[in-house]
mmCIF file of C-alpha atoms in Angstrom:
data_model
loop_
_atom_site.group_PDB
_atom_site.id
_atom_site.type_symbol
_atom_site.label_atom_id
_atom_site.label_comp_id
_atom_site.label_asym_id
_atom_site.label_seq_id
_atom_site.Cartn_x
_atom_site.Cartn_y
_atom_site.Cartn_z
ATOM 1 C CA UNK A 1 0.232 -0.183 0.206
ATOM 2 C CA UNK A 2 1.659 3.526 -0.742
ATOM 3 C CA UNK A 3 2.225 5.610 1.973
ATOM 4 C CA UNK A 4 3.154 8.839 0.157
ATOM 5 C CA UNK A 5 0.270 11.258 -0.969
ATOM 6 C CA UNK A 6 2.065 11.404 -4.429
ATOM 7 C CA UNK A 7 2.285 7.645 -4.776
ATOM 8 C CA UNK A 8 -1.685 7.488 -3.885
ATOM 9 C CA UNK A 9 -2.288 10.447 -6.439
ATOM 10 C CA UNK A 10 -0.532 8.575 -9.073
ATOM 11 C CA UNK A 11 -2.359 5.238 -8.083
ATOM 12 C CA UNK A 12 -5.790 7.093 -8.482
ATOM 13 C CA UNK A 13 -4.990 8.911 -11.536
ATOM 14 C CA UNK A 14 -4.060 5.392 -13.317
ATOM 15 C CA UNK A 15 -7.406 3.884 -12.339
ATOM 16 C CA UNK A 16 -8.988 6.709 -13.848
ATOM 17 C CA UNK A 17 -6.929 6.137 -16.757
ATOM 18 C CA UNK A 18 -7.848 2.670 -17.619
ATOM 19 C CA UNK A 19 -11.800 3.156 -17.130
ATOM 20 C CA UNK A 20 -11.701 6.258 -19.240
ATOM 21 C CA UNK A 21 -14.948 8.255 -20.199
ATOM 22 C CA UNK A 22 -18.371 6.651 -20.425
ATOM 23 C CA UNK A 23 -19.501 6.135 -24.437
ATOM 24 C CA UNK A 24 -21.631 8.174 -25.627
ATOM 25 C CA UNK A 25 -25.268 6.841 -26.344
ATOM 26 C CA UNK A 26 -25.333 5.324 -30.032
ATOM 27 C CA UNK A 27 -28.766 6.207 -31.789
ATOM 28 C CA UNK A 28 -31.752 7.577 -29.970
ATOM 29 C CA UNK A 29 -32.547 6.686 -26.637
ATOM 30 C CA UNK A 30 -35.804 4.987 -26.299
ATOM 31 C CA UNK A 31 -38.666 7.079 -25.463
ATOM 32 C CA UNK A 32 -41.101 4.380 -23.450
ATOM 33 C CA UNK A 33 -42.548 6.298 -20.827
ATOM 34 C CA UNK A 34 -40.390 9.516 -20.849
ATOM 35 C CA UNK A 35 -42.464 11.042 -23.340
ATOM 36 C CA UNK A 36 -44.738 11.780 -20.411
ATOM 37 C CA UNK A 37 -42.242 13.143 -17.898
ATOM 38 C CA UNK A 38 -40.627 15.482 -20.818
ATOM 39 C CA UNK A 39 -43.926 17.135 -21.101
ATOM 40 C CA UNK A 40 -44.604 17.351 -17.416
ATOM 41 C CA UNK A 41 -41.270 19.124 -17.057
ATOM 42 C CA UNK A 42 -42.050 21.417 -19.423
ATOM 43 C CA UNK A 43 -44.851 22.163 -17.768
ATOM 44 C CA UNK A 44 -43.685 22.447 -14.279
ATOM 45 C CA UNK A 45 -40.444 24.240 -15.601
ATOM 46 C CA UNK A 46 -41.244 26.523 -18.121
ATOM 47 C CA UNK A 47 -45.110 26.755 -17.996
ATOM 48 C CA UNK A 48 -45.404 27.001 -14.145
ATOM 49 C CA UNK A 49 -48.841 24.474 -14.571
ATOM 50 C CA UNK A 50 -47.602 22.615 -11.178
ATOM 51 C CA UNK A 51 -48.804 25.943 -9.035
ATOM 52 C CA UNK A 52 -52.662 26.452 -7.788
ATOM 53 C CA UNK A 53 -52.460 29.875 -9.326
ATOM 54 C CA UNK A 54 -51.363 28.897 -12.908
ATOM 55 C CA UNK A 55 -53.813 25.977 -13.975
ATOM 56 C CA UNK A 56 -53.299 24.606 -16.888
ATOM 57 C CA UNK A 57 -54.926 25.253 -20.114
ATOM 58 C CA UNK A 58 -56.477 21.988 -22.776
ATOM 59 C CA UNK A 59 -53.669 20.151 -23.515
ATOM 60 C CA UNK A 60 -53.287 19.403 -27.404
ATOM 61 C CA UNK A 61 -50.732 16.564 -27.873
ATOM 62 C CA UNK A 62 -49.734 16.900 -31.473
ATOM 63 C CA UNK A 63 -48.414 14.019 -33.581
ATOM 64 C CA UNK A 64 -48.316 15.761 -37.211
ATOM 65 C CA UNK A 65 -49.907 12.536 -38.585
ATOM 66 C CA UNK A 66 -47.492 10.054 -36.921
ATOM 67 C CA UNK A 67 -49.747 8.515 -34.753
ATOM 68 C CA UNK A 68 -48.239 9.139 -31.405
ATOM 69 C CA UNK A 69 -50.647 9.832 -28.868
ATOM 70 C CA UNK A 70 -48.912 8.916 -25.135
ATOM 71 C CA UNK A 71 -51.170 7.716 -22.570
ATOM 72 C CA UNK A 72 -49.937 9.756 -19.725
ATOM 73 C CA UNK A 73 -51.040 9.788 -15.666
ATOM 74 C CA UNK A 74 -50.936 13.373 -15.308
ATOM 75 C CA UNK A 75 -52.121 13.388 -12.133
ATOM 76 C CA UNK A 76 -48.795 10.983 -11.277
ATOM 77 C CA UNK A 77 -46.975 14.158 -12.386
ATOM 78 C CA UNK A 78 -48.894 16.468 -10.815
ATOM 79 C CA UNK A 79 -51.147 17.759 -13.609
ATOM 80 C CA UNK A 80 -54.885 18.457 -14.410
ATOM 81 C CA UNK A 81 -55.673 18.972 -17.725
ATOM 82 C CA UNK A 82 -59.376 20.516 -17.932
ATOM 83 C CA UNK A 83 -59.771 18.975 -21.635
ATOM 84 C CA UNK A 84 -57.463 16.920 -23.569
ATOM 85 C CA UNK A 85 -57.940 17.347 -27.517
ATOM 86 C CA UNK A 86 -57.812 14.652 -29.706
ATOM 87 C CA UNK A 87 -54.552 15.607 -31.740
ATOM 88 C CA UNK A 88 -56.649 14.066 -35.079
ATOM 89 C CA UNK A 89 -59.522 16.323 -34.913
ATOM 90 C CA UNK A 90 -59.389 19.962 -35.230
ATOM 91 C CA UNK A 91 -61.191 22.341 -32.594
ATOM 92 C CA UNK A 92 -64.223 23.369 -33.478
ATOM 93 C CA UNK A 93 -64.383 27.190 -34.362
ATOM 94 C CA UNK A 94 -67.011 27.829 -31.273
ATOM 95 C CA UNK A 95 -64.042 26.616 -28.615
ATOM 96 C CA UNK A 96 -62.241 29.295 -27.512
ATOM 97 C CA UNK A 97 -58.869 29.214 -28.833
ATOM 98 C CA UNK A 98 -56.770 28.568 -25.406
ATOM 99 C CA UNK A 99 -54.496 25.859 -24.883
ATOM 100 C CA UNK A 100 -51.249 24.392 -24.469
ATOM 101 C CA UNK A 101 -49.956 22.461 -27.354
ATOM 102 C CA UNK A 102 -46.717 19.595 -27.484
ATOM 103 C CA UNK A 103 -45.179 17.807 -29.962
ATOM 104 C CA UNK A 104 -43.475 14.297 -29.605
ATOM 105 C CA UNK A 105 -39.959 15.011 -27.609
ATOM 106 C CA UNK A 106 -36.861 13.618 -29.839
ATOM 107 C CA UNK A 107 -34.551 11.963 -27.729
ATOM 108 C CA UNK A 108 -30.392 12.129 -27.846
ATOM 109 C CA UNK A 109 -27.578 11.572 -25.641
ATOM 110 C CA UNK A 110 -28.006 15.447 -24.549
ATOM 111 C CA UNK A 111 -31.573 14.158 -23.311
ATOM 112 C CA UNK A 112 -34.238 15.671 -25.285
ATOM 113 C CA UNK A 113 -35.445 17.958 -27.626
ATOM 114 C CA UNK A 114 -39.432 19.172 -27.294
ATOM 115 C CA UNK A 115 -41.517 21.688 -29.042
ATOM 116 C CA UNK A 116 -44.763 23.127 -27.276
ATOM 117 C CA UNK A 117 -46.706 26.253 -28.596
ATOM 118 C CA UNK A 118 -49.394 28.275 -26.027
ATOM 119 C CA UNK A 119 -52.076 30.227 -27.027
ATOM 120 C CA UNK A 120 -54.062 32.370 -24.710
ATOM 121 C CA UNK A 121 -56.327 33.962 -27.230
ATOM 122 C CA UNK A 122 -57.153 34.158 -30.936
ATOM 123 C CA UNK A 123 -53.788 36.486 -31.734
ATOM 124 C CA UNK A 124 -52.037 35.862 -27.897
ATOM 125 C CA UNK A 125 -49.315 33.187 -28.345
ATOM 126 C CA UNK A 126 -45.895 31.728 -28.633
ATOM 127 C CA UNK A 127 -44.089 28.857 -29.599
ATOM 128 C CA UNK A 128 -41.019 27.482 -27.878
ATOM 129 C CA UNK A 129 -38.608 24.776 -28.068
ATOM 130 C CA UNK A 130 -36.818 23.491 -24.589
ATOM 131 C CA UNK A 131 -33.948 21.172 -23.978
ATOM 132 C CA UNK A 132 -35.091 18.678 -21.198
ATOM 133 C CA UNK A 133 -32.119 16.657 -19.148
ATOM 134 C CA UNK A 134 -32.162 13.693 -17.246
ATOM 135 C CA UNK A 135 -30.493 13.277 -13.765
ATOM 136 C CA UNK A 136 -31.263 12.711 -9.995
ATOM 137 C CA UNK A 137 -33.810 14.906 -9.685
ATOM 138 C CA UNK A 138 -35.990 13.472 -13.364
ATOM 139 C CA UNK A 139 -36.192 15.342 -16.057
ATOM 140 C CA UNK A 140 -36.118 19.165 -15.578
ATOM 141 C CA UNK A 141 -35.530 21.453 -18.424
ATOM 142 C CA UNK A 142 -32.634 23.187 -19.127
ATOM 143 C CA UNK A 143 -33.313 25.874 -21.273
ATOM 144 C CA UNK A 144 -36.080 27.265 -24.032
ATOM 145 C CA UNK A 145 -35.777 29.483 -26.646
ATOM 146 C CA UNK A 146 -38.828 31.381 -28.593
ATOM 147 C CA UNK A 147 -39.609 30.140 -32.130
ATOM 148 C CA UNK A 148 -42.505 32.311 -33.009
ATOM 149 C CA UNK A 149 -44.776 34.624 -31.583
ATOM 150 C CA UNK A 150 -48.130 35.803 -32.616
#
């Protein structure tokens, strides 16, 4: 057993060099149940819908014709949407133009990118794209950028 600090440091460095950095994941990370958690992270961290002062508007999950329609237990994420629009059906013109929309997240080695939009009324809304990362605290938003404003 080495007794000098220098010998101990060399031993530790040799151990680190032998293992090397962890490899990056190859290809997209499987989405499975993560779609719901990524959406919930954006509703919590960006829109702040998890507070009593900011209830969520109706939800619109947009699969862009792909058939993507995740079945999420929103209550387990602390959310309660007043209505969930069928993505295959355009809302009737008599319905108020108020909703939050999410497209299917795209997973990569850094976490996920997700596009979202919110409409507060006929001429009031904006689109965003958020980077969401997985960590010890679950999925959290690291940054968002505005993609359009109405």
